Structure formats: C-alpha cells, structure tokens
C-alpha cells in the first residue's frame, strides 16, 4: 500500500487546515463552544462550500464520491484544531446509514440537503443502560397506516440537540432492527440538551408515538448499523491522531520555553525521554489508524480490525494526554490553557463506541478463531 497522499488529497488537507486555522485559535474556539449552539454555522457553510460535508456521498446523491482516505485527512485536521463542528455526528454516520439502508428516493431527497449544509442529521441509537457493542433495543416501532410510530428513549445522542432530522433505530414488529427517519420537531419528540465533558453537545431524546418513515424496505438494518459504526471507528481514530499530534506539539514547545533553575525544561534529560515516549505512542497510534483506514478503503468492515485500532489509539491517547498534563505542570489542567481541552476531547473519543475494556473483550472473545503458529 502507498502511504503517501495524492496531490488532490494533500490539497484537501491543506485547504481544510487553513480554513480551520483561520477560524479557530484557542480563544476563538472557547468563545464559540460557550455559545448555545456550541459550534459555528459560518464555518459549517464554508465546509459545505468546500465539499467536505458531501465528501462521502455519491455524485448522484449530491456529494463528491470520495473515500475513507479523504475522510481520514479531514478528521485529522478537525482533531488538530479541536473544531467543534459535528462532521462525524451530523453527516458521516447518519449519512452512511441513509446511503446503506435508504431507498434511492430517500437518498436523493435527504443527502443533497446535508451536503449543502442546510440540513443536520443525528443518529439516535444508544439507549440508557446499554453499552457498546450490545445491539439490544427497547425502542419500538408500530405500524401506523403508511408509516410507523416510535416509542422509546435514546441517550446519548451526540449533537442531537441541533439536528433537523433524526435517523432512529428501533425494534421492528416482526423482529430485527429497523432504521427510521423522524423529524426532530415532530409531535411526540422531546429533546433535553446537555453539554459533554469535551465541551460539545448531546441530547436525551424521547419518542412518544412519534411519526417515522422506514428507511428502505422491511429488512433487518443491523448490518448497515454495524458497517456505519465500523466507518465511524476509523474516523474517531483519525480525529484522535490530529489531537494527539497537537497535544505533543504544545508539550514540546512548552518544554523549550519554560525555565526552571535558570534553564529550559528541555535541558532535563528525564523530561525529554518522556516526550520521546509520547512520540512513540503517537506513531503506534498512527500506524493503527492507517490500518483501519486501509481496511475501510478495501471495503472490509471487520470488527476485529476496528477494535485493534481503537484499543491502541485509545491507549496512546491516554498516555499522551496524561503526560501532556504532567509535563505542563499545574497550568495543564486549567481551562484557559489549550492542552486541557485536547485531553478532554481524547478522553471523550476513547469512550465513544466502546472504551478500551469493551474493545479488548471483542478481541479476546475471538482469540480461538486464530491458528497457532507451528514451530
């Protein structure tokens, strides 16, 4: 596999990097995340004009038709700047579900509006008390004329507070899992918004006989959900790489500038060794992120590949985050200093779609499937 980016991919990376750098220095980002929305609609529209929001949609669905590598490039830059725009939550994941499970009419009706930035989606799947990778659902769908009525509670729904339309998972009457389109302002839908530990937004959404449109046919959508979550795992790895790179850069810059006993901290060998170990962790994580992206580019949605990548990326993120805080001293934990926000985001990512323990369980459950080498 060629690990070098093409000229077009480098241009995409540089353009997104420049756009986010122009809009998000640390102070500006704090002001934006402290607003009620928590992100900038102006930046969102600029991303739409660049084609970022339609990056993974086919041209027939109003998109660009790019692949996982381009997605990785964009999300690394999102992580580097901690851009709060909900590209993953409002576009990539729900958009993938509509692409995989929706009819041609549904795709061409919804996705062009998403790509243009005029419609925000959210995937309402997780339920209280149910941890990934469990597929247990208590939300039910009951036929009601030509549509369905949904009843249940979804929480957390990341960026569900600002969504215009929801992609909701629920039990089908005949068994299996269905995916439904539900207008966020429909009768029977209530939302309770809250702020997450990393400064982003989430919501608890309750459905009480809410009118819903079934995505696609009556078949089980469990495979579409698994595939979309597999793509999301690779995307979370890529965002983590960008955040870890910047956390390491901030730390090494601090060591070069901060003085103790009349010399900069970078003169202390023990501290430089710790910074070197952070770099090793970053490169281990980068390799696994590329592994997950390459598998997605080959069309292989493998739970083991995703869990291998997430396990190592999560371990690296924890190591880099803890060392970044320690090497910054007391200032590292303050909200006024950027590194604390990178650690908060890395912590939130590590708990999204399974933490280290959950991914380790996925891998250990299938150890018996591997052949032992013969000496």
Coordinates of C-alpha atoms in Angstrom, one line a residue, residues 12-268:
X12 CA -7.8 18.8 0.6
X13 CA -5.7 18.6 3.8
X14 CA -4.1 21.9 3.3
X15 CA -7.4 23.7 2.4
X16 CA -9.2 22.3 5.5
X17 CA -6.2 23.0 7.7
X18 CA -6.1 26.6 6.5
X19 CA -9.9 27.1 6.9
X20 CA -9.9 25.7 10.5
X21 CA -6.7 27.6 11.5
X22 CA -8.2 30.8 10.3
X23 CA -11.4 30.3 12.3
X24 CA -10.1 28.6 15.4
X25 CA -7.3 29.9 17.6
X26 CA -7.7 28.7 21.2
X27 CA -9.5 31.9 22.4
X28 CA -11.9 31.9 19.5
X29 CA -12.7 28.3 19.9
X30 CA -13.6 28.8 23.6
X31 CA -15.9 31.7 22.7
X32 CA -17.7 29.5 20.1
X33 CA -18.1 26.4 22.3
X34 CA -19.5 28.6 25.0
X35 CA -22.4 29.7 22.8
X36 CA -25.8 27.9 23.0
X37 CA -25.1 26.0 19.7
X38 CA -21.5 25.2 20.6
X39 CA -20.2 25.5 17.0
X40 CA -20.2 28.0 14.1
X41 CA -22.8 27.9 11.3
X42 CA -20.5 30.2 9.3
X43 CA -17.7 27.6 9.4
X44 CA -20.2 24.9 8.7
X45 CA -21.3 26.7 5.5
X46 CA -17.6 27.1 4.5
X47 CA -17.1 23.4 4.9
X48 CA -20.2 22.8 2.7
X49 CA -18.8 25.0 0.0
X50 CA -15.5 23.1 0.0
X51 CA -17.4 19.9 -0.5
X52 CA -16.4 18.5 2.9
X53 CA -20.0 17.8 4.0
X54 CA -20.7 15.8 0.9
X55 CA -17.3 14.1 0.8
X56 CA -18.6 10.5 1.2
X57 CA -21.8 10.8 -0.7
X58 CA -22.0 9.7 -4.3
X59 CA -22.4 12.3 -7.1
X60 CA -25.9 11.1 -7.7
X61 CA -26.7 12.0 -4.1
X62 CA -25.2 15.4 -4.3
X63 CA -21.8 14.6 -3.0
X64 CA -18.2 14.2 -4.1
X65 CA -17.8 10.4 -4.0
X66 CA -14.5 10.4 -2.1
X67 CA -13.4 7.5 0.1
X68 CA -12.1 6.7 3.6
X69 CA -8.6 8.2 3.0
X70 CA -10.1 11.6 2.3
X71 CA -12.3 11.3 5.4
X72 CA -9.2 10.5 7.4
X73 CA -7.4 13.5 6.1
X74 CA -10.3 15.8 7.0
X75 CA -10.8 14.4 10.5
X76 CA -7.2 14.6 11.4
X77 CA -7.4 18.3 10.7
X78 CA -10.6 18.6 12.8
X79 CA -8.7 16.9 15.7
X80 CA -5.7 19.1 15.2
X81 CA -7.8 22.3 15.8
X82 CA -10.5 20.7 18.0
X83 CA -13.1 22.1 15.6
X84 CA -16.5 21.6 17.2
X85 CA -18.5 21.3 14.0
X86 CA -20.3 18.0 14.1
X87 CA -19.0 16.5 10.8
X88 CA -19.0 12.9 12.2
X89 CA -22.2 13.1 14.2
X90 CA -24.4 15.1 11.8
X91 CA -23.1 14.0 8.4
X92 CA -20.8 11.0 8.2
X93 CA -22.6 8.4 10.4
X94 CA -26.2 9.2 9.7
X95 CA -25.4 9.9 6.1
X96 CA -23.7 6.5 5.8
X97 CA -26.8 4.8 7.3
X98 CA -29.1 6.5 4.7
X99 CA -26.7 5.5 1.9
X100 CA -26.6 1.9 3.1
X101 CA -30.2 1.4 4.1
X102 CA -32.2 4.1 2.3
X103 CA -34.1 3.9 -1.0
X104 CA -32.9 5.9 -4.0
X105 CA -35.7 8.4 -3.4
X106 CA -34.8 8.8 0.3
X107 CA -31.1 9.3 -0.5
X108 CA -31.7 11.9 -3.2
X109 CA -34.2 13.7 -1.1
X110 CA -32.1 14.0 2.1
X111 CA -28.4 13.8 1.3
X112 CA -28.1 16.8 -1.1
X113 CA -29.5 19.0 1.7
X114 CA -27.0 17.5 4.1
X115 CA -24.1 18.1 1.6
X116 CA -25.2 21.7 1.2
X117 CA -25.2 22.3 4.9
X118 CA -28.9 23.2 5.0
X119 CA -29.9 20.0 7.0
X120 CA -28.4 18.5 10.1
X121 CA -28.8 14.8 10.9
X122 CA -28.2 12.8 14.1
X123 CA -28.1 9.1 14.7
X124 CA -30.3 8.2 17.7
X125 CA -29.2 4.6 18.6
X126 CA -27.7 4.4 22.1
X127 CA -30.0 3.8 24.9
X128 CA -29.7 4.3 28.7
X129 CA -28.0 1.3 30.4
X130 CA -26.9 -0.3 27.1
X131 CA -23.2 -0.4 26.3
X132 CA -21.5 -0.9 23.0
X133 CA -21.3 -3.4 21.4
X134 CA -24.7 -4.6 22.6
X135 CA -27.5 -4.4 20.0
X136 CA -30.3 -4.6 22.5
X137 CA -33.0 -2.1 21.8
X138 CA -36.1 -1.1 23.9
X139 CA -37.4 1.5 21.4
X140 CA -40.2 0.0 19.4
X141 CA -41.8 0.7 16.0
X142 CA -45.5 0.1 15.5
X143 CA -47.1 0.3 12.0
X144 CA -49.5 3.3 11.7
X145 CA -51.1 3.5 8.3
X146 CA -48.3 4.0 5.7
X147 CA -45.8 5.0 8.3
X148 CA -44.7 3.9 11.8
X149 CA -45.0 5.2 15.4
X150 CA -41.8 5.1 17.5
X151 CA -41.8 4.9 21.3
X152 CA -38.6 4.9 23.5
X153 CA -35.7 6.9 24.9
X154 CA -32.3 7.5 23.2
X155 CA -29.3 8.8 25.1
X156 CA -26.7 9.9 24.4
X157 CA -27.4 11.3 21.0
X158 CA -24.4 13.3 20.2
X159 CA -25.3 16.7 18.6
X160 CA -29.0 15.6 18.7
X161 CA -29.8 18.9 20.2
X162 CA -29.3 20.8 16.9
X163 CA -30.5 18.1 14.4
X164 CA -33.2 18.8 11.9
X165 CA -33.9 15.1 11.2
X166 CA -33.1 12.0 13.1
X167 CA -32.1 8.5 12.0
X168 CA -33.5 6.3 14.7
X169 CA -33.0 2.6 15.4
X170 CA -36.0 0.6 16.8
X171 CA -37.3 -2.9 17.0
X172 CA -39.4 -4.0 14.1
X173 CA -42.8 -5.6 14.8
X174 CA -41.7 -8.9 13.2
X175 CA -38.3 -8.9 14.8
X176 CA -35.0 -7.4 13.8
X177 CA -33.8 -3.8 13.8
X178 CA -35.2 -1.1 11.6
X179 CA -33.9 2.4 10.8
X180 CA -36.3 5.3 10.6
X181 CA -36.3 9.0 9.6
X182 CA -38.0 11.2 12.2
X183 CA -38.4 15.0 12.0
X184 CA -36.8 16.5 15.1
X185 CA -39.7 18.8 15.6
X186 CA -42.4 16.2 15.1
X187 CA -45.2 15.7 17.5
X188 CA -44.2 13.2 20.2
X189 CA -40.5 14.0 20.1
X190 CA -38.9 15.8 23.0
X191 CA -35.2 16.7 23.5
X192 CA -33.2 17.5 26.6
X193 CA -29.9 19.0 25.6
X194 CA -26.7 19.0 27.7
X195 CA -23.0 19.8 27.4
X196 CA -20.5 17.0 27.3
X197 CA -17.1 16.7 29.1
X198 CA -15.3 17.9 26.0
X199 CA -17.4 21.0 25.5
X200 CA -19.5 19.5 22.8
X201 CA -23.3 18.9 22.9
X202 CA -25.5 15.9 23.4
X203 CA -29.2 15.2 24.0
X204 CA -31.6 12.7 25.5
X205 CA -34.4 12.3 23.1
X206 CA -37.8 10.7 24.0
X207 CA -40.2 9.4 21.4
X208 CA -43.9 9.0 22.3
X209 CA -45.8 7.6 19.3
X210 CA -43.7 9.8 17.0
X211 CA -44.4 9.5 13.3
X212 CA -41.5 7.8 11.5
X213 CA -40.6 6.9 7.9
X214 CA -38.9 3.5 7.5
X215 CA -35.5 3.6 5.7
X216 CA -35.5 1.3 2.8
X217 CA -37.5 -1.9 2.9
X218 CA -38.6 -4.1 5.8
X219 CA -35.3 -6.0 6.1
X220 CA -33.1 -6.0 9.2
X221 CA -30.8 -2.9 9.2
X222 CA -28.4 -4.4 11.8
X223 CA -25.7 -4.9 9.2
X224 CA -26.0 -1.3 7.9
X225 CA -25.6 -0.1 11.5
X226 CA -22.5 -2.3 12.0
X227 CA -21.0 -1.0 8.8
X228 CA -21.6 2.6 9.6
X229 CA -20.2 2.2 13.1
X230 CA -17.1 0.5 11.6
X231 CA -16.5 3.6 9.4
X232 CA -17.1 5.8 12.5
X233 CA -14.4 3.8 14.4
X234 CA -11.8 4.6 11.7
X235 CA -12.9 8.3 11.7
X236 CA -12.5 8.5 15.5
X237 CA -9.0 7.1 15.2
X238 CA -8.1 9.8 12.6
X239 CA -9.5 12.6 14.8
X240 CA -7.5 11.3 17.7
X241 CA -4.3 11.4 15.7
X242 CA -4.8 15.1 14.9
X243 CA -5.5 15.8 18.6
X244 CA -2.5 13.8 19.8
X245 CA -0.2 15.5 17.3
X246 CA -1.2 18.9 18.6
X247 CA -1.0 17.9 22.2
X248 CA 2.5 16.7 21.7
X249 CA 3.5 19.8 19.8
X250 CA 2.1 22.0 22.6
X251 CA 4.0 20.0 25.2
X252 CA 7.4 20.1 23.4
X253 CA 7.0 23.8 22.8
X254 CA 6.3 24.3 26.5
X255 CA 9.4 22.3 27.4
X256 CA 11.5 24.5 25.1
X257 CA 10.2 27.8 26.6
X258 CA 9.5 27.1 30.3
X259 CA 12.5 27.7 32.5
X260 CA 13.4 26.1 35.8
X261 CA 16.6 26.7 37.8
X262 CA 17.7 29.1 35.1
X263 CA 17.5 26.6 32.1
X264 CA 14.6 25.5 29.9
X265 CA 12.9 22.2 30.8
X266 CA 14.1 20.7 27.6
X267 CA 17.5 20.5 29.1
X268 CA 16.4 17.9 31.7

